[in-house]
Short mmCIF file of C-alpha atoms in Angstrom, two decimals:
data_model
loop_
_atom_site.label_atom_id
_atom_site.label_comp_id
_atom_site.label_asym_id
_atom_site.label_seq_id
_atom_site.Cartn_x
_atom_site.Cartn_y
_atom_site.Cartn_z
CA MET A 315 27.92 -60.25 -95.28
CA GLY A 316 26.47 -63.84 -94.31
CA LYS A 317 23.21 -63.10 -95.69
CA PRO A 318 22.37 -62.90 -99.49
CA ASN A 319 21.10 -59.33 -100.39
CA ALA A 320 17.66 -58.94 -101.57
CA GLU A 321 18.93 -58.31 -105.54
CA THR A 322 20.52 -61.56 -105.34
CA GLU A 323 17.20 -63.36 -103.11
CA PHE A 324 15.43 -62.72 -105.85
CA ALA A 325 17.91 -64.53 -108.88
CA LEU A 326 17.92 -67.64 -106.43
CA ASN A 327 14.51 -68.10 -106.10
CA LYS A 328 13.91 -67.60 -109.72
CA PHE A 329 16.40 -69.94 -110.88
CA GLY A 330 15.66 -72.34 -107.75
CA LEU A 331 18.38 -72.40 -106.11
CA LYS A 332 20.01 -71.78 -102.18
CA ALA A 333 22.83 -69.50 -101.46
CA PRO A 334 26.60 -70.74 -101.00
CA ARG A 335 27.35 -71.01 -98.08
CA VAL A 336 29.80 -68.12 -96.58
CA ILE A 337 33.49 -68.15 -95.19
CA GLU A 338 35.65 -65.88 -93.41
CA THR A 339 38.62 -67.90 -93.12
CA ALA A 340 40.06 -70.82 -95.44
CA ALA A 341 43.21 -72.37 -93.52
CA ASN A 342 41.05 -74.30 -91.59
CA GLU A 343 39.84 -76.62 -94.34
CA VAL A 344 42.08 -76.58 -97.10
CA ASP A 345 46.08 -75.72 -98.30
CA LYS A 346 44.85 -74.50 -101.63
CA VAL A 347 42.40 -72.61 -102.98
CA MET A 348 41.16 -70.47 -106.17
CA LEU A 349 39.59 -66.72 -105.74
CA VAL A 350 37.44 -64.91 -108.23
CA ASP A 351 36.19 -61.63 -108.34
CA HIS A 352 39.14 -60.35 -106.27
CA ASN A 353 43.13 -60.49 -105.60
CA GLU A 354 43.57 -57.89 -102.91
CA PRO A 355 44.38 -59.74 -100.01
CA GLN A 356 42.06 -57.44 -97.68
CA GLN A 357 39.16 -57.96 -99.64
CA SER A 358 39.91 -61.89 -99.36
CA VAL A 359 38.96 -64.11 -96.50
CA SER A 360 40.87 -62.92 -93.29
CA ASP A 361 43.75 -65.80 -93.29
CA ILE A 362 44.42 -65.93 -97.09
CA ASP A 363 48.23 -65.32 -96.37
CA GLN A 364 48.15 -68.63 -95.21
CA VAL A 365 46.99 -70.97 -98.01
CA THR A 366 48.13 -70.53 -101.40
CA VAL A 367 46.17 -69.39 -104.23
CA THR A 368 46.33 -71.95 -107.48
CA HIS A 369 43.99 -70.33 -109.12
CA LEU A 370 42.79 -66.27 -110.20
CA VAL A 371 40.04 -65.02 -112.40
CA ASP A 372 39.15 -61.43 -111.74
CA HIS A 373 37.97 -58.39 -113.32
CA HIS A 374 39.68 -55.97 -111.20
CA ARG A 375 43.01 -54.36 -111.22
CA ILE A 376 45.84 -56.02 -109.63
CA ALA A 377 46.96 -54.97 -105.76
CA ASN A 378 49.38 -56.12 -103.20
CA PHE A 379 48.65 -59.94 -104.96
CA ASN A 380 51.88 -61.65 -104.50
CA THR A 381 52.44 -65.56 -104.77
CA ALA A 382 55.74 -67.07 -104.07
CA GLN A 383 54.76 -69.60 -107.14
CA PRO A 384 53.28 -69.47 -110.77
CA LEU A 385 49.82 -69.75 -110.94
CA TRP A 386 46.39 -69.58 -113.35
CA ALA A 387 45.55 -66.44 -114.02
CA THR A 388 42.72 -65.40 -116.23
CA VAL A 389 41.83 -61.56 -115.82
CA ARG A 390 40.10 -59.75 -118.09
CA PRO A 391 39.02 -56.41 -118.27
CA TYR A 392 35.04 -57.24 -118.60
CA GLY A 393 31.56 -55.64 -116.67
CA CYS A 394 31.38 -58.77 -114.96
CA VAL A 395 33.81 -62.17 -113.97
CA SER A 396 30.51 -64.50 -115.09
CA THR A 397 32.16 -63.06 -118.64
CA ILE A 398 35.34 -64.40 -118.25
CA LEU A 399 33.79 -67.66 -116.87
CA THR A 400 31.58 -68.09 -119.55
CA GLU A 401 34.48 -68.06 -122.00
CA MET A 402 36.95 -70.28 -120.11
CA PHE A 403 33.63 -72.82 -120.29
CA GLN A 404 33.33 -72.27 -123.55
CA GLU A 405 36.85 -72.80 -124.93
CA LYS A 406 36.84 -76.33 -123.01
CA HIS A 407 32.94 -77.06 -125.15
CA ILE A 408 31.65 -76.84 -121.55
CA ASP A 409 27.84 -76.66 -121.19
CA ILE A 410 26.51 -74.48 -118.64
CA PRO A 411 23.60 -75.64 -116.74
CA ALA A 412 20.32 -73.52 -116.90
CA ASN A 413 20.00 -72.33 -113.66
CA LEU A 414 23.26 -71.92 -113.15
CA ALA A 415 23.27 -69.71 -116.61
CA GLY A 416 20.20 -67.82 -114.86
CA MET A 417 22.68 -66.47 -112.05
CA MET A 418 25.66 -65.96 -114.14
CA LEU A 419 22.93 -63.71 -116.18
CA SER A 420 21.63 -62.05 -112.89
CA ALA A 421 25.46 -61.11 -112.27
CA ILE A 422 26.17 -59.19 -114.88
CA ILE A 423 22.98 -57.29 -114.69
CA SER A 424 23.73 -56.47 -111.23
CA GLU A 425 26.96 -55.48 -112.04
CA THR A 426 26.91 -53.15 -115.55
CA LEU A 427 23.71 -52.44 -114.27
CA LEU A 428 21.41 -53.72 -117.22
CA LEU A 429 24.49 -53.32 -119.73
CA ASN A 430 24.32 -49.52 -118.87
CA SER A 431 27.83 -49.09 -116.90
CA PRO A 432 31.10 -48.24 -118.64
CA THR A 433 32.33 -51.32 -117.87
CA THR A 434 30.44 -53.18 -119.91
CA THR A 435 31.71 -54.75 -123.07
CA ASP A 436 31.13 -56.63 -125.94
CA HIS A 437 31.91 -59.62 -124.25
CA ASP A 438 29.15 -59.15 -122.03
CA ARG A 439 26.56 -58.71 -124.15
CA GLU A 440 27.43 -61.89 -125.79
CA ALA A 441 27.38 -63.57 -122.63
CA VAL A 442 24.05 -61.96 -122.00
CA GLU A 443 22.80 -63.20 -124.99
CA TYR A 444 23.71 -66.78 -124.27
CA PHE A 445 22.85 -66.92 -121.01
CA THR A 446 19.42 -65.59 -121.86
CA LYS A 447 19.20 -68.53 -124.12
CA VAL A 448 20.73 -71.34 -122.11
CA ALA A 449 18.04 -69.71 -118.86
CA GLY A 450 15.21 -70.08 -120.77
CA ILE A 451 14.27 -66.46 -120.17
CA ALA A 452 11.93 -64.85 -122.58
CA ASP A 453 13.27 -61.58 -122.20
CA TYR A 454 15.86 -60.30 -119.93
CA HIS A 455 15.64 -56.90 -119.87
CA LYS A 456 12.32 -57.25 -118.23
CA TYR A 457 13.69 -59.77 -115.98
CA GLY A 458 16.92 -57.24 -115.32
CA VAL A 459 14.61 -54.79 -114.32
CA GLU A 460 12.68 -56.75 -112.09
CA MET A 461 15.35 -58.23 -110.63
CA LEU A 462 17.13 -54.56 -109.78
CA LYS A 463 14.27 -53.43 -108.20
CA ALA A 464 13.82 -56.21 -105.86
CA GLY A 465 17.58 -54.92 -104.43
CA ALA A 466 16.48 -51.18 -105.11
CA ASN A 467 14.22 -50.80 -102.48
CA VAL A 468 16.11 -49.32 -100.03
CA ASN A 469 13.25 -48.96 -97.32
CA ALA A 470 13.57 -52.27 -96.51
CA LYS A 471 17.02 -52.01 -95.62
CA SER A 472 19.02 -51.32 -92.35
CA ASP A 473 21.27 -48.36 -92.60
CA ALA A 474 23.86 -50.73 -92.04
CA GLU A 475 22.99 -52.51 -95.12
CA ILE A 476 22.57 -49.61 -96.85
CA VAL A 477 26.00 -48.38 -96.17
CA ASP A 478 27.66 -51.81 -96.10
CA GLY A 479 26.10 -54.21 -97.42
CA ASP A 480 28.34 -54.29 -100.64
CA ALA A 481 31.11 -51.87 -99.35
CA LYS A 482 34.70 -52.75 -100.31
CA THR A 483 38.08 -51.24 -98.92
CA PHE A 484 40.97 -50.05 -100.06
CA GLU A 485 44.01 -48.86 -99.25
CA LEU A 486 45.22 -45.77 -101.48
CA GLY A 487 48.36 -43.72 -100.69
CA GLY A 488 48.88 -45.39 -97.18
CA SER A 489 44.98 -44.60 -96.17
CA LYS A 490 42.39 -47.11 -96.08
CA LEU A 491 39.24 -46.18 -97.26
CA ARG A 492 35.76 -47.80 -97.55
CA ILE A 493 33.58 -47.09 -100.48
CA GLY A 494 30.07 -48.55 -100.76
CA GLN A 495 27.68 -48.34 -103.45
CA VAL A 496 23.49 -48.25 -103.32
CA ASN A 497 21.24 -49.04 -105.40
CA THR A 498 17.89 -47.09 -105.44
CA VAL A 499 15.27 -46.20 -107.68
CA GLU A 500 15.21 -42.81 -105.95
CA LEU A 501 17.29 -41.17 -104.43
CA GLU A 502 16.18 -39.26 -101.83
CA ASP A 503 14.81 -42.56 -100.08
CA VAL A 504 18.40 -43.24 -99.28
CA PHE A 505 19.42 -39.26 -98.06
CA LYS A 506 16.01 -38.40 -95.97
CA ARG A 507 17.84 -41.43 -93.53
CA GLN A 508 21.65 -39.30 -93.79
CA ALA A 509 21.76 -38.81 -90.45
CA ASP A 510 21.39 -41.63 -89.41
CA LEU A 511 23.67 -43.18 -92.45
CA GLU A 512 26.42 -41.13 -91.74
CA ASN A 513 26.11 -42.44 -87.79
CA GLN A 514 26.70 -46.38 -88.93
CA MET A 515 29.60 -45.10 -91.41
CA LYS A 516 31.08 -42.92 -88.18
CA ALA A 517 30.97 -46.65 -86.28
CA LEU A 518 31.90 -48.24 -88.56
CA MET A 519 35.26 -46.56 -89.01
CA ASP A 520 35.72 -46.49 -85.73
CA GLN A 521 35.61 -50.46 -85.52
CA ASN A 522 37.40 -51.15 -88.63
CA GLY A 523 40.56 -47.81 -88.48
CA TYR A 524 38.78 -46.86 -92.28
CA GLU A 525 40.23 -43.26 -92.24
CA THR A 526 37.14 -42.53 -94.91
CA PHE A 527 34.35 -44.10 -95.69
CA ILE A 528 32.41 -43.11 -98.87
CA LEU A 529 28.86 -44.14 -100.21
CA ILE A 530 27.12 -43.88 -103.59
CA ALA A 531 24.10 -43.96 -104.40
CA THR A 532 22.98 -44.68 -107.78
CA ASN A 533 19.61 -44.36 -109.14
CA ILE A 534 18.83 -47.38 -111.46
CA LEU A 535 16.40 -45.83 -113.57
CA ASN A 536 18.15 -42.88 -115.05
CA SER A 537 22.21 -44.00 -113.64
CA ASP A 538 22.36 -40.93 -111.71
CA SER A 539 24.44 -40.98 -108.82
CA GLU A 540 25.11 -38.91 -105.31
CA LEU A 541 28.45 -39.80 -103.37
CA LEU A 542 28.14 -39.32 -99.93
CA VAL A 543 31.58 -38.75 -97.93
CA VAL A 544 32.76 -39.31 -94.39
CA GLY A 545 36.20 -38.94 -92.71
CA ALA A 546 39.35 -37.60 -93.10
CA ASN A 547 40.44 -36.94 -96.44
CA THR A 548 37.47 -34.97 -98.01
CA ASP A 549 40.01 -32.33 -99.81
CA LYS A 550 41.45 -35.63 -101.64
CA VAL A 551 37.99 -36.64 -102.82
CA GLU A 552 36.91 -33.18 -104.12
CA LYS A 553 40.47 -33.28 -105.58
CA ALA A 554 39.42 -36.59 -107.34
CA PHE A 555 36.58 -35.32 -108.83
CA ASN A 556 37.27 -31.80 -109.64
CA TYR A 557 34.00 -30.93 -108.15
CA GLN A 558 33.33 -29.12 -104.36
CA LEU A 559 31.70 -31.17 -101.54
CA ALA A 560 28.23 -28.93 -100.96
CA ASP A 561 27.48 -28.59 -96.64
CA ASN A 562 25.90 -32.24 -96.30
CA HIS A 563 29.11 -33.72 -97.05
CA ARG A 564 27.89 -35.24 -100.63
CA MET A 565 28.55 -34.37 -104.16
CA ASN A 566 26.24 -35.26 -107.31
CA LEU A 567 28.42 -37.19 -110.37
CA PRO A 568 25.48 -37.76 -112.64
CA TRP A 569 26.14 -40.79 -115.20
CA VAL A 570 29.02 -42.52 -112.43
CA VAL A 571 27.98 -45.93 -111.84
CA SER A 572 30.34 -47.75 -111.66
CA ARG A 573 33.04 -47.67 -108.70
CA LYS A 574 35.74 -49.64 -110.45
CA LYS A 575 35.72 -46.99 -113.59
CA GLN A 576 34.47 -44.45 -112.45
CA VAL A 577 35.09 -43.98 -108.54
CA VAL A 578 38.36 -46.14 -107.79
CA PRO A 579 41.08 -44.23 -110.25
CA PRO A 580 40.77 -40.63 -109.58
CA LEU A 581 40.48 -41.70 -106.02
CA THR A 582 43.78 -43.48 -106.66
CA ASP A 583 45.31 -40.75 -108.43
CA ALA A 584 43.98 -37.87 -105.72
CA PHE A 585 45.11 -40.57 -103.05
CA GLU A 586 48.74 -41.22 -104.07
CA CYS A 587 49.73 -37.96 -105.36
CA MET B 166 71.50 -57.21 -122.36
CA GLY B 167 71.89 -55.63 -126.01
CA LYS B 168 73.62 -58.70 -128.03
CA PRO B 169 71.51 -61.99 -128.33
CA ASN B 170 73.46 -64.85 -126.89
CA ALA B 171 75.09 -68.06 -128.79
CA GLU B 172 71.97 -70.06 -127.76
CA THR B 173 69.51 -67.14 -129.34
CA GLU B 174 72.01 -66.50 -132.43
CA PHE B 175 72.15 -70.57 -133.01
CA ALA B 176 67.80 -70.50 -133.11
CA LEU B 177 67.98 -66.87 -134.62
CA ASN B 178 70.20 -67.98 -138.10
CA LYS B 179 68.47 -71.74 -138.38
CA PHE B 180 65.28 -69.62 -138.45
CA GLY B 181 66.58 -66.89 -140.79
CA LEU B 182 65.01 -63.97 -138.05
CA LYS B 183 66.79 -61.16 -136.79
CA ALA B 184 67.19 -60.25 -133.11
CA PRO B 185 64.71 -57.70 -131.92
CA ARG B 186 65.62 -54.66 -131.19
CA VAL B 187 66.19 -54.24 -127.05
CA ILE B 188 64.49 -51.39 -125.26
CA GLU B 189 65.28 -49.80 -121.53
CA THR B 190 62.81 -47.39 -121.79
CA ALA B 191 59.26 -47.23 -123.23
CA ALA B 192 57.97 -44.19 -121.82
CA ASN B 193 59.61 -42.58 -124.14
CA GLU B 194 57.67 -43.92 -127.57
CA VAL B 195 54.30 -45.48 -126.14
CA ASP B 196 52.09 -44.83 -123.14
CA LYS B 197 50.88 -48.41 -123.09
CA VAL B 198 52.68 -51.85 -123.31
CA MET B 199 52.33 -55.16 -123.03
CA LEU B 200 54.39 -57.36 -120.73
CA VAL B 201 55.66 -60.71 -121.86
CA ASP B 202 57.49 -63.20 -119.88
CA HIS B 203 57.87 -61.14 -116.74
CA ASN B 204 55.16 -58.99 -114.63
CA GLU B 205 58.32 -57.87 -111.77
CA PRO B 206 59.08 -53.84 -111.77
CA GLN B 207 62.61 -54.43 -111.18
CA GLN B 208 62.61 -56.88 -114.44
CA SER B 209 61.06 -54.90 -116.81
CA VAL B 210 62.19 -51.50 -118.85
CA SER B 211 63.58 -48.97 -115.90
CA ASP B 212 60.65 -46.38 -116.86
CA ILE B 213 58.20 -48.80 -115.82
CA ASP B 214 55.72 -46.84 -113.73
CA GLN B 215 55.24 -44.32 -116.05
CA VAL B 216 53.01 -46.23 -118.91
CA THR B 217 50.36 -48.68 -118.34
CA VAL B 218 49.96 -52.30 -118.80
CA THR B 219 47.47 -53.08 -120.62
CA HIS B 220 48.50 -57.13 -121.43
CA LEU B 221 50.65 -59.38 -119.85
CA VAL B 222 51.27 -62.83 -120.74
CA ASP B 223 53.50 -64.71 -118.33
CA HIS B 224 54.50 -67.66 -116.04
CA HIS B 225 55.95 -66.99 -113.57
CA ARG B 226 55.08 -66.11 -109.70
CA ILE B 227 53.18 -62.05 -108.99
CA ALA B 228 55.15 -59.90 -107.25
CA ASN B 229 54.75 -56.25 -106.83
CA PHE B 230 52.86 -55.80 -109.90
CA ASN B 231 49.99 -53.76 -109.38
CA THR B 232 48.26 -51.96 -111.53
CA ALA B 233 45.60 -49.12 -111.60
CA GLN B 234 43.04 -50.34 -113.83
CA PRO B 235 41.63 -53.86 -114.75
CA LEU B 236 44.22 -55.20 -117.92
CA TRP B 237 44.07 -58.67 -119.29
CA ALA B 238 46.53 -61.22 -117.90
CA THR B 239 46.62 -64.82 -119.00
CA VAL B 240 48.97 -66.41 -116.54
CA ARG B 241 49.84 -70.32 -116.70
CA PRO B 242 52.23 -72.16 -114.63
CA TYR B 243 53.69 -73.84 -117.29
CA GLY B 244 57.18 -74.27 -118.12
CA CYS B 245 57.84 -71.56 -121.32
CA VAL B 246 55.59 -68.40 -122.12
CA SER B 247 55.89 -69.69 -125.46
CA THR B 248 53.47 -72.64 -124.55
CA ILE B 249 50.58 -70.24 -123.04
CA LEU B 250 50.72 -68.00 -126.65
CA THR B 251 50.22 -70.79 -128.70
CA GLU B 252 47.27 -71.52 -126.63
CA MET B 253 46.02 -68.66 -127.30
CA PHE B 254 46.67 -68.33 -130.94
CA GLN B 255 45.36 -71.87 -130.88
CA GLU B 256 41.90 -70.01 -129.31
CA LYS B 257 41.72 -67.85 -131.64
CA HIS B 258 42.09 -70.22 -134.53
CA ILE B 259 45.34 -68.24 -135.86
CA ASP B 260 48.10 -69.94 -137.75
CA ILE B 261 51.87 -69.63 -136.20
CA PRO B 262 54.39 -68.62 -138.80
CA ALA B 263 56.94 -71.66 -139.67
CA ASN B 264 60.30 -69.32 -138.48
CA LEU B 265 57.73 -67.88 -135.86
CA ALA B 266 57.45 -71.63 -134.72
CA GLY B 267 60.77 -72.65 -134.65
CA MET B 268 61.74 -70.25 -132.28
CA MET B 269 59.39 -70.66 -130.09
CA LEU B 270 60.07 -73.64 -130.18
CA SER B 271 63.57 -72.86 -129.08
CA ALA B 272 62.23 -71.36 -126.21
CA ILE B 273 60.73 -73.74 -125.18
CA ILE B 274 63.74 -76.20 -125.29
CA SER B 275 66.11 -73.55 -123.97
CA GLU B 276 63.61 -72.88 -120.66
CA THR B 277 62.82 -76.69 -119.69
CA LEU B 278 66.05 -77.80 -120.90
CA LEU B 279 64.96 -80.06 -123.56
CA LEU B 280 61.28 -80.78 -122.09
CA ASN B 281 63.82 -82.27 -118.68
CA SER B 282 62.67 -79.11 -116.04
CA PRO B 283 60.34 -79.76 -113.20
CA THR B 284 58.64 -76.80 -114.81
CA THR B 285 57.65 -78.88 -118.57
CA THR B 286 54.09 -79.66 -118.07
CA ASP B 287 52.14 -81.45 -120.91
CA HIS B 288 51.14 -78.09 -122.13
CA ASP B 289 54.72 -77.82 -123.16
CA ARG B 290 54.70 -81.35 -124.60
CA GLU B 291 52.00 -80.21 -126.84
CA ALA B 292 53.18 -77.38 -127.87
CA VAL B 293 56.79 -78.53 -128.79
CA GLU B 294 54.88 -81.12 -131.14
CA TYR B 295 52.84 -78.39 -132.97
CA PHE B 296 55.89 -75.86 -133.10
CA THR B 297 57.89 -79.14 -134.71
CA LYS B 298 55.58 -79.98 -136.99
CA VAL B 299 54.66 -75.97 -137.73
CA ALA B 300 58.28 -75.48 -137.74
CA GLY B 301 59.31 -78.35 -140.41
CA ILE B 302 61.85 -79.75 -138.07
CA ALA B 303 62.86 -83.81 -138.30
CA ASP B 304 63.86 -84.49 -135.02
CA TYR B 305 63.11 -81.95 -132.71
CA HIS B 306 65.74 -83.67 -129.53
CA LYS B 307 68.79 -83.48 -132.21
CA TYR B 308 68.09 -79.86 -133.31
CA GLY B 309 67.46 -79.48 -129.28
CA VAL B 310 70.75 -80.66 -128.50
CA GLU B 311 72.76 -78.21 -130.79
CA MET B 312 70.81 -75.62 -130.14
CA LEU B 313 71.58 -75.93 -126.04
CA LYS B 314 75.00 -76.86 -127.06
CA ALA B 315 75.62 -73.85 -129.36
CA GLY B 316 74.95 -71.55 -126.18
CA ALA B 317 76.58 -73.93 -123.87
CA ASN B 318 80.42 -73.15 -124.65
CA VAL B 319 81.11 -70.81 -121.84
CA ASN B 320 85.12 -70.79 -122.68
CA ALA B 321 83.61 -68.20 -125.92
CA LYS B 322 81.90 -66.10 -122.84
CA SER B 323 83.39 -63.43 -121.25
CA ASP B 324 83.02 -63.34 -117.26
CA ALA B 325 80.01 -60.76 -117.16
CA GLU B 326 78.35 -62.80 -120.00
CA ILE B 327 78.63 -66.28 -117.79
CA VAL B 328 77.58 -64.43 -114.21
CA ASP B 329 75.23 -62.07 -115.72
CA GLY B 330 73.81 -62.77 -119.18
CA ASP B 331 71.07 -64.32 -117.66
CA ALA B 332 70.60 -63.19 -114.35
CA LYS B 333 67.43 -61.35 -112.83
CA THR B 334 66.84 -59.48 -109.49
CA PHE B 335 64.86 -60.40 -106.68
CA GLU B 336 63.91 -58.79 -103.65
CA LEU B 337 63.16 -60.87 -100.83
CA GLY B 338 62.55 -60.35 -97.46
CA GLY B 339 64.07 -57.16 -98.10
CA SER B 340 67.01 -57.55 -99.56
CA LYS B 341 67.88 -57.76 -102.93
CA LEU B 342 69.72 -60.60 -104.68
CA ARG B 343 70.92 -61.22 -108.34
CA ILE B 344 70.61 -64.82 -109.68
CA GLY B 345 72.15 -65.67 -112.88
CA GLN B 346 72.05 -69.01 -114.39
CA VAL B 347 74.86 -70.92 -117.11
CA ASN B 348 74.76 -73.61 -119.08
CA THR B 349 77.44 -75.75 -119.41
CA VAL B 350 78.63 -79.58 -120.90
CA GLU B 351 81.10 -79.47 -118.34
CA LEU B 352 80.99 -77.81 -115.13
CA GLU B 353 84.82 -77.28 -115.07
CA ASP B 354 84.71 -74.98 -118.15
CA VAL B 355 83.15 -72.58 -115.30
CA PHE B 356 84.74 -73.27 -112.29
CA LYS B 357 88.23 -73.14 -113.45
CA ARG B 358 87.62 -69.31 -114.18
CA GLN B 359 85.90 -69.32 -110.28
CA ALA B 360 88.21 -66.38 -109.37
CA ASP B 361 87.53 -64.26 -111.58
CA LEU B 362 83.86 -64.72 -111.95
CA GLU B 363 83.51 -63.79 -108.57
CA ASN B 364 85.68 -60.66 -109.10
CA GLN B 365 83.06 -60.24 -111.70
CA MET B 366 80.39 -60.57 -109.62
CA LYS B 367 81.50 -58.80 -106.99
CA ALA B 368 81.45 -55.87 -109.61
CA LEU B 369 78.25 -56.13 -110.77
CA MET B 370 77.06 -56.03 -106.63
CA ASP B 371 78.98 -52.22 -106.06
CA GLN B 372 77.55 -51.22 -109.38
CA ASN B 373 73.85 -51.74 -108.28
CA GLY B 374 73.31 -52.88 -104.95
CA TYR B 375 73.15 -56.61 -104.83
CA GLU B 376 73.53 -57.72 -101.09
CA THR B 377 74.26 -61.41 -102.58
CA PHE B 378 75.00 -62.58 -106.18
CA ILE B 379 74.09 -66.17 -106.74
CA LEU B 380 75.45 -67.98 -110.02
CA ILE B 381 74.12 -71.48 -110.49
CA ALA B 382 76.15 -73.23 -113.36
CA THR B 383 74.04 -76.21 -115.13
CA ASN B 384 75.68 -79.39 -116.84
CA ILE B 385 72.66 -79.60 -119.58
CA LEU B 386 74.02 -82.92 -120.48
CA ASN B 387 73.16 -84.86 -116.88
CA SER B 388 71.30 -81.74 -115.10
CA ASP B 389 73.41 -81.27 -112.84
CA SER B 390 73.90 -77.98 -111.23
CA GLU B 391 76.99 -76.00 -108.84
CA LEU B 392 75.73 -72.80 -106.77
CA LEU B 393 78.51 -70.45 -106.37
CA VAL B 394 77.21 -67.46 -104.25
CA VAL B 395 78.99 -64.28 -103.20
CA GLY B 396 77.89 -61.58 -100.35
CA ALA B 397 75.66 -61.39 -97.55
CA ASN B 398 73.43 -63.97 -96.32
CA THR B 399 75.22 -67.15 -97.42
CA ASP B 400 73.60 -68.49 -93.96
CA LYS B 401 70.54 -68.29 -96.12
CA VAL B 402 71.19 -69.94 -99.22
CA GLU B 403 72.73 -72.53 -96.93
CA LYS B 404 69.67 -72.78 -94.83
CA ALA B 405 67.16 -72.60 -98.16
CA PHE B 406 68.93 -75.88 -99.63
CA ASN B 407 69.57 -77.23 -96.18
CA TYR B 408 73.25 -77.71 -97.32
CA GLN B 409 76.24 -76.68 -95.84
CA LEU B 410 78.55 -74.63 -98.32
CA ALA B 411 82.29 -75.88 -99.07
CA ASP B 412 85.26 -72.94 -98.58
CA ASN B 413 84.93 -72.29 -101.75
CA HIS B 414 81.41 -71.16 -101.83
CA ARG B 415 80.20 -73.59 -103.76
CA MET B 416 77.54 -76.37 -103.05
CA ASN B 417 76.58 -79.20 -105.79
CA LEU B 418 72.64 -79.35 -106.12
CA PRO B 419 72.34 -82.13 -108.18
CA TRP B 420 68.99 -82.04 -110.31
CA VAL B 421 68.53 -78.79 -109.48
CA VAL B 422 67.59 -77.49 -113.43
CA SER B 423 64.93 -74.53 -112.90
CA ARG B 424 65.85 -71.25 -111.23
CA LYS B 425 61.70 -70.30 -110.92
CA LYS B 426 61.10 -73.56 -109.18
CA GLN B 427 63.81 -74.99 -107.80
CA VAL B 428 66.14 -72.02 -106.71
CA VAL B 429 63.65 -68.96 -105.94
CA PRO B 430 61.37 -70.75 -103.87
CA PRO B 431 63.14 -72.45 -101.07
CA LEU B 432 65.11 -69.26 -101.21
CA THR B 433 61.81 -66.94 -100.65
CA ASP B 434 61.38 -69.23 -97.60
CA ALA B 435 64.81 -68.87 -95.93
CA PHE B 436 64.99 -64.78 -96.97
CA GLU B 437 61.60 -64.31 -95.61
CA CYS B 438 60.89 -66.02 -92.51
#
């Protein structure tokens, strides 16, 4: 995903920062790495098995993460990994620069949909308060809506950006799933392009060996979501949410905003039983 | 392992505490557990897959530890998990009672062989200083030697206590190993009973399906160790330490005191390559 998405661009511009370099491999540069915000090997650089993970800061489930040696790992079930990092900075009494605080605030807003996701904890709320002050933002809610809207303009996105721009791969019950999520202010803006999106999902499945591709489109204004599924095991997807897919391969999942907390766990149960 | 060993008995008596209850299963009592000092499922209660792990505090490698949900995990590469716990107490500004501090001090002394193990970190040294003060110990070194000697009296131990009293099971390269470790003040006290110990190791292998059983006997006064191996894959054990086994199935490993840092990693390399 070399290029930052429109939401990230908005935040980078706001706080006067450049996007960090994206790497696909690590062993060509270093022999030790720290992982942030992920631990599953298939979500990491392609040669993760060639380097030693010395540190992990994460807020996801632990899956297929094995180390030969003890490491430093700080995992918390918070809404955003920025909140964990803040607490680590605070424990060591290290100040966070204003522009970095602004980016970390943006990360929490993005990941918790302005503290609306069920993944949101009091730790995240406290971190938002702290970052708002440090970053010099007058009203984080107003800033947050602006930022989310900048990222939710699906009309400016290609089919690939919509289905795969924020997608992750999961291995559930021996089956390889790709789960994408896209934010919008109008679900119809996504689904008027459904035929093209399905073709894009199928092409990515062929290229990468995914057996199932799920796209969650979420209306950020009212937290309403629509799920679209392509590929095998649609019966398991139905079982996961206890709901029938319509003929258009979709189901409505009102109030589902969190892939991690509301989508992956029921899918895990359905695929692994 | 229902009954505490002589070293633990010594510490419990010193600080006026009773041994905690030992459990073999958890799901019959609770549906959520916190794991301390281990994460590999085969080292846990037998029904660990039936309960949810909500918290982990550990200082071992991460292996086959998978969760369906994000959890609280604090893993540090320190010599003893008591040191991690102290730091967590200190972060929350919670005092540790004197007798508990004494037990946690004893744990660090036991696991680092009086701060001599290569696993020892400055964090452990600071924790020992802190606990010594809180527990009201005049000289932790003097107390530590007394405690280690109490546990190192192998003449008072049965064959099973020597080979299996502190043993752990590892899955390396698809092979099931049992690795025991025993402290002594005289290696000959262990190996004058070698024939009986080997019979005990073989009996446990048959009962539990271990393919290899390794016993490390460590002289706590000079950190000298002798390794005894029974079962399959002795060539891999030789490869791990780059040393030939003598006809008596033993090799001398001077300065090896840490199973975790000096025994398991080279065995992992040898068994998994």
